[in-house]
Coordinates of C-alpha atoms and ligand atoms in Angstrom, one line a residue:
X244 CA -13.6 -14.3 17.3
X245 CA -11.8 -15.7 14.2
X246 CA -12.5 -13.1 12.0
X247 CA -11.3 -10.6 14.0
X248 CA -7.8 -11.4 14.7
X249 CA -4.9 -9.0 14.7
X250 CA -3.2 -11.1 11.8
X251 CA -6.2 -12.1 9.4
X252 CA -7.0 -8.2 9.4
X253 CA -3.4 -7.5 8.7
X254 CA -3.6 -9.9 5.7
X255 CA -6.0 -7.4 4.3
X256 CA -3.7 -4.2 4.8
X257 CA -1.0 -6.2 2.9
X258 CA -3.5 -6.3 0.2
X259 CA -4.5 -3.0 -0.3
X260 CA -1.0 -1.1 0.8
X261 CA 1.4 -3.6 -0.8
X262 CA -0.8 -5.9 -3.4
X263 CA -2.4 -2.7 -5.1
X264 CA -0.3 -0.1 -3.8
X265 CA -0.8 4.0 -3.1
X266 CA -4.9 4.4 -4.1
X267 CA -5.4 8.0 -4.9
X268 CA -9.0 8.8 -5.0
X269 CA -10.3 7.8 -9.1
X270 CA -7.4 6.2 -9.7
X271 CA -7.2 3.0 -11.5
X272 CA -6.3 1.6 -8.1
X273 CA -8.9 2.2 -5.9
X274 CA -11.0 0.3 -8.7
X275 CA -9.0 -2.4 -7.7
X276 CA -9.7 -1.9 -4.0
X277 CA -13.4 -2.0 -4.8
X278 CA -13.0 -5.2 -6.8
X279 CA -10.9 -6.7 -4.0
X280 CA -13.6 -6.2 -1.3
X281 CA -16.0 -7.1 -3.3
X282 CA -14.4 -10.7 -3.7
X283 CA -13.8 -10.1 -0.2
X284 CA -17.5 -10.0 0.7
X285 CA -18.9 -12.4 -1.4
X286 CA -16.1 -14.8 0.1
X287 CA -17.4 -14.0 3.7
X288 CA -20.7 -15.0 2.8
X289 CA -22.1 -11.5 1.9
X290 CA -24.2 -10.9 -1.0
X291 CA -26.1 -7.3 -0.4
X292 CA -23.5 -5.2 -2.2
X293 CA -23.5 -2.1 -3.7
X294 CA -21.0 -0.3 -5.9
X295 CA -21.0 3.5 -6.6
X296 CA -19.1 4.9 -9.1
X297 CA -18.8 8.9 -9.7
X298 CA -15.5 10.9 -11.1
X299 CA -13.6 12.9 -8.9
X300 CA -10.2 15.1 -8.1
X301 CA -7.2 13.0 -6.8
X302 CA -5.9 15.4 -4.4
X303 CA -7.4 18.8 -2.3
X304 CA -4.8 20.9 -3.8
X305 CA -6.9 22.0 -6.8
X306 CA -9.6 22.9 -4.0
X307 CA -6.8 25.3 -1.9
X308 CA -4.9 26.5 -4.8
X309 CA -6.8 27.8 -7.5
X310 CA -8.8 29.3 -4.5
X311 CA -5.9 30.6 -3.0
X312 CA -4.5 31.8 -6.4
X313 CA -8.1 33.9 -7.2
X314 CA -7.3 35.9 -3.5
X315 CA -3.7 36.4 -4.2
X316 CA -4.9 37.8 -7.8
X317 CA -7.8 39.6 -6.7
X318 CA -5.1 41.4 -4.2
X319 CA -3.3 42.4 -7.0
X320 CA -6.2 43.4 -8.9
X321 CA -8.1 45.7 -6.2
X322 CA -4.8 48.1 -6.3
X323 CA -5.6 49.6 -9.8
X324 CA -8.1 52.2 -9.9
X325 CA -11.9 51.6 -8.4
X326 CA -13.1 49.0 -11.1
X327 CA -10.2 47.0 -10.3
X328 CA -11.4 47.4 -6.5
X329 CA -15.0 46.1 -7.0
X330 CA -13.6 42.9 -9.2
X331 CA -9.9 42.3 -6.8
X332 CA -12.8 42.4 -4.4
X333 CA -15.1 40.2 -5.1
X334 CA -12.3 37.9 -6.5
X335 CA -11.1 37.5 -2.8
X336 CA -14.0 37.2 -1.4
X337 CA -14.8 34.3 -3.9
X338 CA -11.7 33.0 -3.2
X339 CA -12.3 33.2 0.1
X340 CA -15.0 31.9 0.5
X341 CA -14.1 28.6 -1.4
X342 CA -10.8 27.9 0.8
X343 CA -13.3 28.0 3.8
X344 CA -15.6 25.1 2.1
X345 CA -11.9 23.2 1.6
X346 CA -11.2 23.4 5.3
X347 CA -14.1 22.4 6.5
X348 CA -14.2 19.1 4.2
X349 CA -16.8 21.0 1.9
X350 CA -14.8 20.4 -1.6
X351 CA -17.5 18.9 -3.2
X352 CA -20.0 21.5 -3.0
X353 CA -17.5 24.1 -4.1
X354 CA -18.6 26.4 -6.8
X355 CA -15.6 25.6 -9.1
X356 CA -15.6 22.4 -8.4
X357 CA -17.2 21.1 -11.5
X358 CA -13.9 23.1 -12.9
X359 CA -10.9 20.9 -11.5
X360 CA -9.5 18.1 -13.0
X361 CA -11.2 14.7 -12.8
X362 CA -10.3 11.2 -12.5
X363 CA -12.8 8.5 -14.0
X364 CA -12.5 5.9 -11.3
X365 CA -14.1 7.4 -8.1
X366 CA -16.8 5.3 -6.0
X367 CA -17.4 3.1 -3.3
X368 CA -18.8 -0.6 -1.5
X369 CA -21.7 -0.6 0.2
X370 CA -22.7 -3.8 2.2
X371 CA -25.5 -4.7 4.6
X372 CA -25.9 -7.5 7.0
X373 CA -29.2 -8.2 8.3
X374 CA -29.8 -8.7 12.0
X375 CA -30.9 -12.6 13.1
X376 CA -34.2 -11.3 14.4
X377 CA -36.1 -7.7 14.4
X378 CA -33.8 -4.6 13.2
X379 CA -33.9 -2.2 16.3
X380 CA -30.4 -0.4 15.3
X381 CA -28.7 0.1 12.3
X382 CA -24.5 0.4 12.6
X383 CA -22.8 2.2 9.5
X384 CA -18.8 1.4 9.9
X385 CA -16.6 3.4 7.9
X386 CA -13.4 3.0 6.3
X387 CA -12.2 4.8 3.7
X388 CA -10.4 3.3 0.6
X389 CA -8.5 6.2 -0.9
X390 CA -4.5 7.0 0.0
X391 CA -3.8 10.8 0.4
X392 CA 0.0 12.3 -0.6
X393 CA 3.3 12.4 0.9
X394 CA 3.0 15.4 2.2
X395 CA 5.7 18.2 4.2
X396 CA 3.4 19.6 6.1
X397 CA 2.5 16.7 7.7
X398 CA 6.3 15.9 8.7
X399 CA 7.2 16.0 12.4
X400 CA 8.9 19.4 12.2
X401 CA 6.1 20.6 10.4
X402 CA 2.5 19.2 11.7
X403 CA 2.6 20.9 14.9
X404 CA 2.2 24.0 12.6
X405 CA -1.1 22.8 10.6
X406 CA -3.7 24.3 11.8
X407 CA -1.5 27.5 12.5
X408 CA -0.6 27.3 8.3
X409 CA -4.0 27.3 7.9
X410 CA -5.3 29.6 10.2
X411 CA -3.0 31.7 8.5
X412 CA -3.7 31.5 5.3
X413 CA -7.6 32.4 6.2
X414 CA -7.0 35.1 8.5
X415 CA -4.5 36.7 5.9
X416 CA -7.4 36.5 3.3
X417 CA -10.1 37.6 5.7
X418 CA -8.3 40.7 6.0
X419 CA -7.0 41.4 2.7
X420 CA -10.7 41.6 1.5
X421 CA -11.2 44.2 4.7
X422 CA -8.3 45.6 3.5
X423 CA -9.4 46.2 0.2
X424 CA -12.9 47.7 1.4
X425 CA -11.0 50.1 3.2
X426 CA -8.7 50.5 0.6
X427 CA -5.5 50.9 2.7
X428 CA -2.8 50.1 -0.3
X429 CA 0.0 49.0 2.4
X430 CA -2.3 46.1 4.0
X431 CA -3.5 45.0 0.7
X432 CA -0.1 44.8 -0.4
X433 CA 1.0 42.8 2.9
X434 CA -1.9 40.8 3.1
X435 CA -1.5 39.5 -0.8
X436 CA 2.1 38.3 -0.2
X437 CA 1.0 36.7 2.9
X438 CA -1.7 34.8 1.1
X439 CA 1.0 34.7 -1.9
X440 CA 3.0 32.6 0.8
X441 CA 0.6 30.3 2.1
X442 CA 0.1 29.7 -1.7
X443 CA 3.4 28.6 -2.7
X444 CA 3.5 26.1 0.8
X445 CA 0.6 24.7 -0.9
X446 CA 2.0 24.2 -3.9
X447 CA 5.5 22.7 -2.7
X448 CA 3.1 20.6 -0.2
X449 CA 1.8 18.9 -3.9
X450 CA 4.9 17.6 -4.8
X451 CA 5.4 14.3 -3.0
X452 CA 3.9 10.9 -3.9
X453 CA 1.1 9.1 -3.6
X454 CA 1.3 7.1 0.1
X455 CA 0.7 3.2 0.3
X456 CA -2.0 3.8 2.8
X457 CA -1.7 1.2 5.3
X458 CA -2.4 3.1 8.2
X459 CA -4.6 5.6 6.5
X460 CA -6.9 4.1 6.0
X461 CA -6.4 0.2 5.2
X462 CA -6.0 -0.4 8.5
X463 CA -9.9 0.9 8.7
X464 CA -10.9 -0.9 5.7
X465 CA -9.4 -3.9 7.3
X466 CA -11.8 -3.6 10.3
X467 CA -14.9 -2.7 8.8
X468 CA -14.1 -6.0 6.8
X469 CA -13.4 -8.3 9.7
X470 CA -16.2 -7.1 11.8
X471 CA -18.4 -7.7 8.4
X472 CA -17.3 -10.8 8.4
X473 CA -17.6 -12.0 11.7
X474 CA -21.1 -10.4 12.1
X475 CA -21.9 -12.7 8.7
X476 CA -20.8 -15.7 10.4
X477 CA -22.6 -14.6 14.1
X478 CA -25.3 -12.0 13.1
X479 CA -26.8 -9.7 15.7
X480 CA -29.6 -10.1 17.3
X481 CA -31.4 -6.6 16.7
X482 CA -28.4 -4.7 14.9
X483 CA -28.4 -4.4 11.1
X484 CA -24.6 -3.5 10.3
X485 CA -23.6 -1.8 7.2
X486 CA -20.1 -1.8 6.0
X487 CA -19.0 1.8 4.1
X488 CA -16.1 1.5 2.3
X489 CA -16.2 5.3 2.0
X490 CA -14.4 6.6 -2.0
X491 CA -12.4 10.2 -2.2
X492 CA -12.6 10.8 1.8
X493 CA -9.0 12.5 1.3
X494 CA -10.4 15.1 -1.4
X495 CA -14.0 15.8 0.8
X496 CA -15.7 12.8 2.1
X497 CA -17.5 12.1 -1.0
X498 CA -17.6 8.7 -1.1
X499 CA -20.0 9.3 2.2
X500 CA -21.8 12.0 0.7
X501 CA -23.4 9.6 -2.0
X502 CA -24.2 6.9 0.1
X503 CA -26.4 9.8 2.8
X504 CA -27.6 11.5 -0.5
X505 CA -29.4 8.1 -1.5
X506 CA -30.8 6.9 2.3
X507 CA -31.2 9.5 3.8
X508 CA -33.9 8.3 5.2
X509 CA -32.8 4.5 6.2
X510 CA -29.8 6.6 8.0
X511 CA -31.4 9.3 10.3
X512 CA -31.4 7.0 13.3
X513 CA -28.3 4.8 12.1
X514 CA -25.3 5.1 14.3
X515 CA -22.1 5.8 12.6
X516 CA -18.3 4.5 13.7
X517 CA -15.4 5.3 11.4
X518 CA -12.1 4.4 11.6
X519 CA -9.0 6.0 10.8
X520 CA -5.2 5.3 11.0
X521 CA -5.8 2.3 13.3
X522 CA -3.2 0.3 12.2
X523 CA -0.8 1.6 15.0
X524 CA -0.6 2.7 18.5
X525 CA -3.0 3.3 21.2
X526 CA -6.7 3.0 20.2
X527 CA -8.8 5.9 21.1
X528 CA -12.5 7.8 20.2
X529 CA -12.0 11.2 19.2
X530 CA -13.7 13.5 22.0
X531 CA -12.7 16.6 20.2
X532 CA -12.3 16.7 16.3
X533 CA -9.6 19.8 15.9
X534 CA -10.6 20.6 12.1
X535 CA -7.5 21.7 9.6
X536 CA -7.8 25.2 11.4
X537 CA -8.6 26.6 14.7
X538 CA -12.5 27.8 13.4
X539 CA -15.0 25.0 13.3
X540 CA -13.4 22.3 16.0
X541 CA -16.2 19.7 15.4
X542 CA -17.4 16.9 18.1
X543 CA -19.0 12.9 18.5
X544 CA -23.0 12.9 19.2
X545 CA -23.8 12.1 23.1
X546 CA -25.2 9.4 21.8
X547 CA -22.5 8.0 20.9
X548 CA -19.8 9.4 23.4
X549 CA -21.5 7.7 26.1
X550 CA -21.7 4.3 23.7
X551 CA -18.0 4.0 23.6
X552 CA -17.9 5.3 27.4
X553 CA -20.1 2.4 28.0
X554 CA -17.9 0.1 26.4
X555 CA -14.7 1.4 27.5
X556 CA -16.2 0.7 31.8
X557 CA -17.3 -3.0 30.2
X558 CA -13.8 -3.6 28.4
X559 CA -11.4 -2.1 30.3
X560 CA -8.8 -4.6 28.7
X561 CA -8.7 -3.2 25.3
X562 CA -7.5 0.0 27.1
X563 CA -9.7 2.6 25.0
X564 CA -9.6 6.1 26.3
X565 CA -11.7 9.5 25.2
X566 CA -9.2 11.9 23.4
X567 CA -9.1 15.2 22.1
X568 CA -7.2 14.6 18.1
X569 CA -6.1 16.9 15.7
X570 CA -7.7 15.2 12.8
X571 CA -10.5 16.5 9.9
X572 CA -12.6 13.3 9.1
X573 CA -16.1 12.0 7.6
X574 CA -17.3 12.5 11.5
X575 CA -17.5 16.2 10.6
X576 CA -19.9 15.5 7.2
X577 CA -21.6 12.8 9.5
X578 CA -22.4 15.7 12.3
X579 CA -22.7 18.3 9.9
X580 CA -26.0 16.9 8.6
X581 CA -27.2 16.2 12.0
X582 CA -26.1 12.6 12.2
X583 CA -24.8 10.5 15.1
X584 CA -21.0 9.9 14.5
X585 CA -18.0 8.8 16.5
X586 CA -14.3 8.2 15.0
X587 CA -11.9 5.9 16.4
X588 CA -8.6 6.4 16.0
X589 CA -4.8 5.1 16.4
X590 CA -2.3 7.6 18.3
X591 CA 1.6 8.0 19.1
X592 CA 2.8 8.5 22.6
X593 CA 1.9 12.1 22.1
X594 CA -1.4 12.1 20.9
X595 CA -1.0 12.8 17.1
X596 CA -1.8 10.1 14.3
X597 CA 0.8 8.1 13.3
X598 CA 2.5 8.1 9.7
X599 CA -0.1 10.3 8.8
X600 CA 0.5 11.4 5.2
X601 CA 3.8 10.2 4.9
X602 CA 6.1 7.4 2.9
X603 CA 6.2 5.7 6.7
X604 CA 2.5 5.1 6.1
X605 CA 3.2 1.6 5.0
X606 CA 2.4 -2.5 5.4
X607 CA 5.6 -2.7 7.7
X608 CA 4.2 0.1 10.7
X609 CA 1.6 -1.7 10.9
X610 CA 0.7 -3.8 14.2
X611 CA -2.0 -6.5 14.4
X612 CA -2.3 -6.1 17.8
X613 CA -3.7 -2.4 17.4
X614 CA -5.9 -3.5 14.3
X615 CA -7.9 -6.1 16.5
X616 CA -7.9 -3.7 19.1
X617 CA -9.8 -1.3 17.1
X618 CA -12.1 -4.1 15.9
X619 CA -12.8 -5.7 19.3
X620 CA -13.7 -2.1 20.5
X621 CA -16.1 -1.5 17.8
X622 CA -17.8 -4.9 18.1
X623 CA -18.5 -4.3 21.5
X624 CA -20.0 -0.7 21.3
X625 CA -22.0 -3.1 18.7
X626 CA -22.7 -5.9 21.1
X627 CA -24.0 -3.8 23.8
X628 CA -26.3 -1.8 21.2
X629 CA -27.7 -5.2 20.3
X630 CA -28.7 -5.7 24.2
X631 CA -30.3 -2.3 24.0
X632 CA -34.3 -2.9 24.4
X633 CA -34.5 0.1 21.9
Ligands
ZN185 ZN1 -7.9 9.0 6.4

């Protein structure tokens, strides 16, 4: 299948991660992304497009700070006298509350949200291909077009320790607002410098740059355009595939949010498959999602576990195997609003993404042979849908 060669997909990585560069979400850039595809589509013969444009924060760090910063003051607050209780209080317990929406890939529906720092140039493609004959499936693919930061918590010394950090940083406020309705001064005291901690990691954790993005997640964009493409030039049978080139999935999936917002409907039965970081290593579906702590693990529908099962017995050549990642993705906004959803993924020797919000994540770590890997797989958890009587 020409389209969905290990080189021609690669052409497209060089084009996002080198051609346009690091794409923070409503950035300038990912504009250009969306433009790109666009060109892209109509090039592959595919005219039902949709763009969505909404503003939105570059980076999660306004979502964990300020939170983070209202716990740590609220600490210091709930030492002086009992009014200072009642508002350190409930100043932790808002704060806490928010950092739990942040972990969970919730940042959109914060309530400060509407407070943080915007960026005009948010959105997302949307594109549908229409089965040959009678629609008895609809396929959402998923890749998402934003680049997150370099980041030091995601360094090899250091990732081990993420959902540890941020276990951490919970549990340490979780207890500081116990500690405050107890009003025990020590714990309050060492529970507001822990939090105080986990604060100023967060903060240092802001400093690097903007990432090219090639493995996370052009290398996803590349396959969702590929198997578009292919599926243009030899539609389905029964499957109606849409392509979702998912906006401002780094700072809370929100790119996906809009486009389940508006079909809700269409999309009750679809059946989702997202990629990410499959630009390198060992393709896999994610069996277990971890989450960013160790409090709300999330999983793949049945559904959809024993799709890719399927198509791992019929393709035992592309080598795809069940795994159990450490990873927070759109799967967990997907399941969370009782969709199907599966994630396919790229992993090292030792079972953790590679160049995963890092400087390495760029055009030159990137192997074709893992991209059409990822694609084949995908178009043959497609193929056998399509042979499905219903
Ligand atoms: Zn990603």
């Amino acid at each position: 299948m020409e389209q969905l060669q290990g080189e021609k997909l690669k052409t497209y990585v060089s084009a996002l991660a080198d051609e346009i560069g690091p794409r923070p979400a409503g950035h300038p850039e990912e504009a250009q992304a969306r433009a790109y595809l666009c060109e892209q589509l109509k090039a592959g013969g595919i005219m039902d497009i949709e763009e969505f444009t909404f503003p939105t924060i570059d980076t999660w760090g306004y979502a964990m700070i300020i939170p983070a910063l209202l716990v740590v003051a609220g600490g210091l607050i709930a030492s002086v006298g009992w009014i200072g209780t009642i508002i350190g209080g409930l100043m932790t317990l808002f704060g806490l509350y928010h950092l739990w929406q942040a972990t969970i890939g919730r940042i959109q529906y914060q309530l400060l949200y509407p407070l943080y720092p915007k960026q005009p140039a948010g959105g997302m493609v949307l594109a549908r291909i229409p089965a040959a004959q009678e629609a008895k499936h609809r396929v959402v693919l998923i890749g998402h077009t934003d680049s997150n930061k370099h980041r030091l918590s995601f360094s090899p010394l250091f990732k081990r320790g993420l959902q540890v950090s941020s276990s951490f940083m919970l549990l340490a406020a979780g207890f500081l607002l116990i500690a405050i309705l107890l009003n025990i001064q020590v714990l309050m005291g060492l529970f507001t410098l822990a939090v105080a901690f986990s604060t100023a990691v967060l903060i240092v954790d802001e400093f690097g740059g903007f990432v090219d993005g090639a493995n996370d997640n052009a290398s996803a964009v590349a396959c969702t355009l590929g198997i578009g493409k292919q599926a243009a030039q030899q539609p389905f049978q029964h499957v109606e595939v849409w392509l979702a080139f998912t906006g401002s999935e780094e700072v809370g999936h929100m790119g996906l949010n809009a486009v389940l917002n508006k079909y809700a409907s269409e999309l009750r039965d679809a059946w989702f498959i997202d990629f990410e970081l499959v630009g390198s290593g060992r393709i896999a579906y994610v069996k277990r999602h971890s989450g960013l702590t160790y409090f709300r693990p999330y999983y793949p529908d049945a559904d959809s576990v024993a799709l890719a099962s399927e198509t791992t017995r019929m393709h035992p050549e592309l080598k795809v195997t069940g795994e159990n990642v450490v990873i927070l993705e759109e799967v967990a906004t997907l399941r969370r609003r009782g969709l199907r959803g599966i994630c396919l993924v790229g992993l090292d020797d030792t079972g953790w993404l590679k160049h995963w919000h890092r400087y390495s994540d760029n055009s030159t770590n990137i192997e074709a042979s893992a991209l059409q890997q990822a694609a084949q797989f995908a178009w043959s958890m497609i193929e056998i849908l399509d042979r499905r009587k219903s």
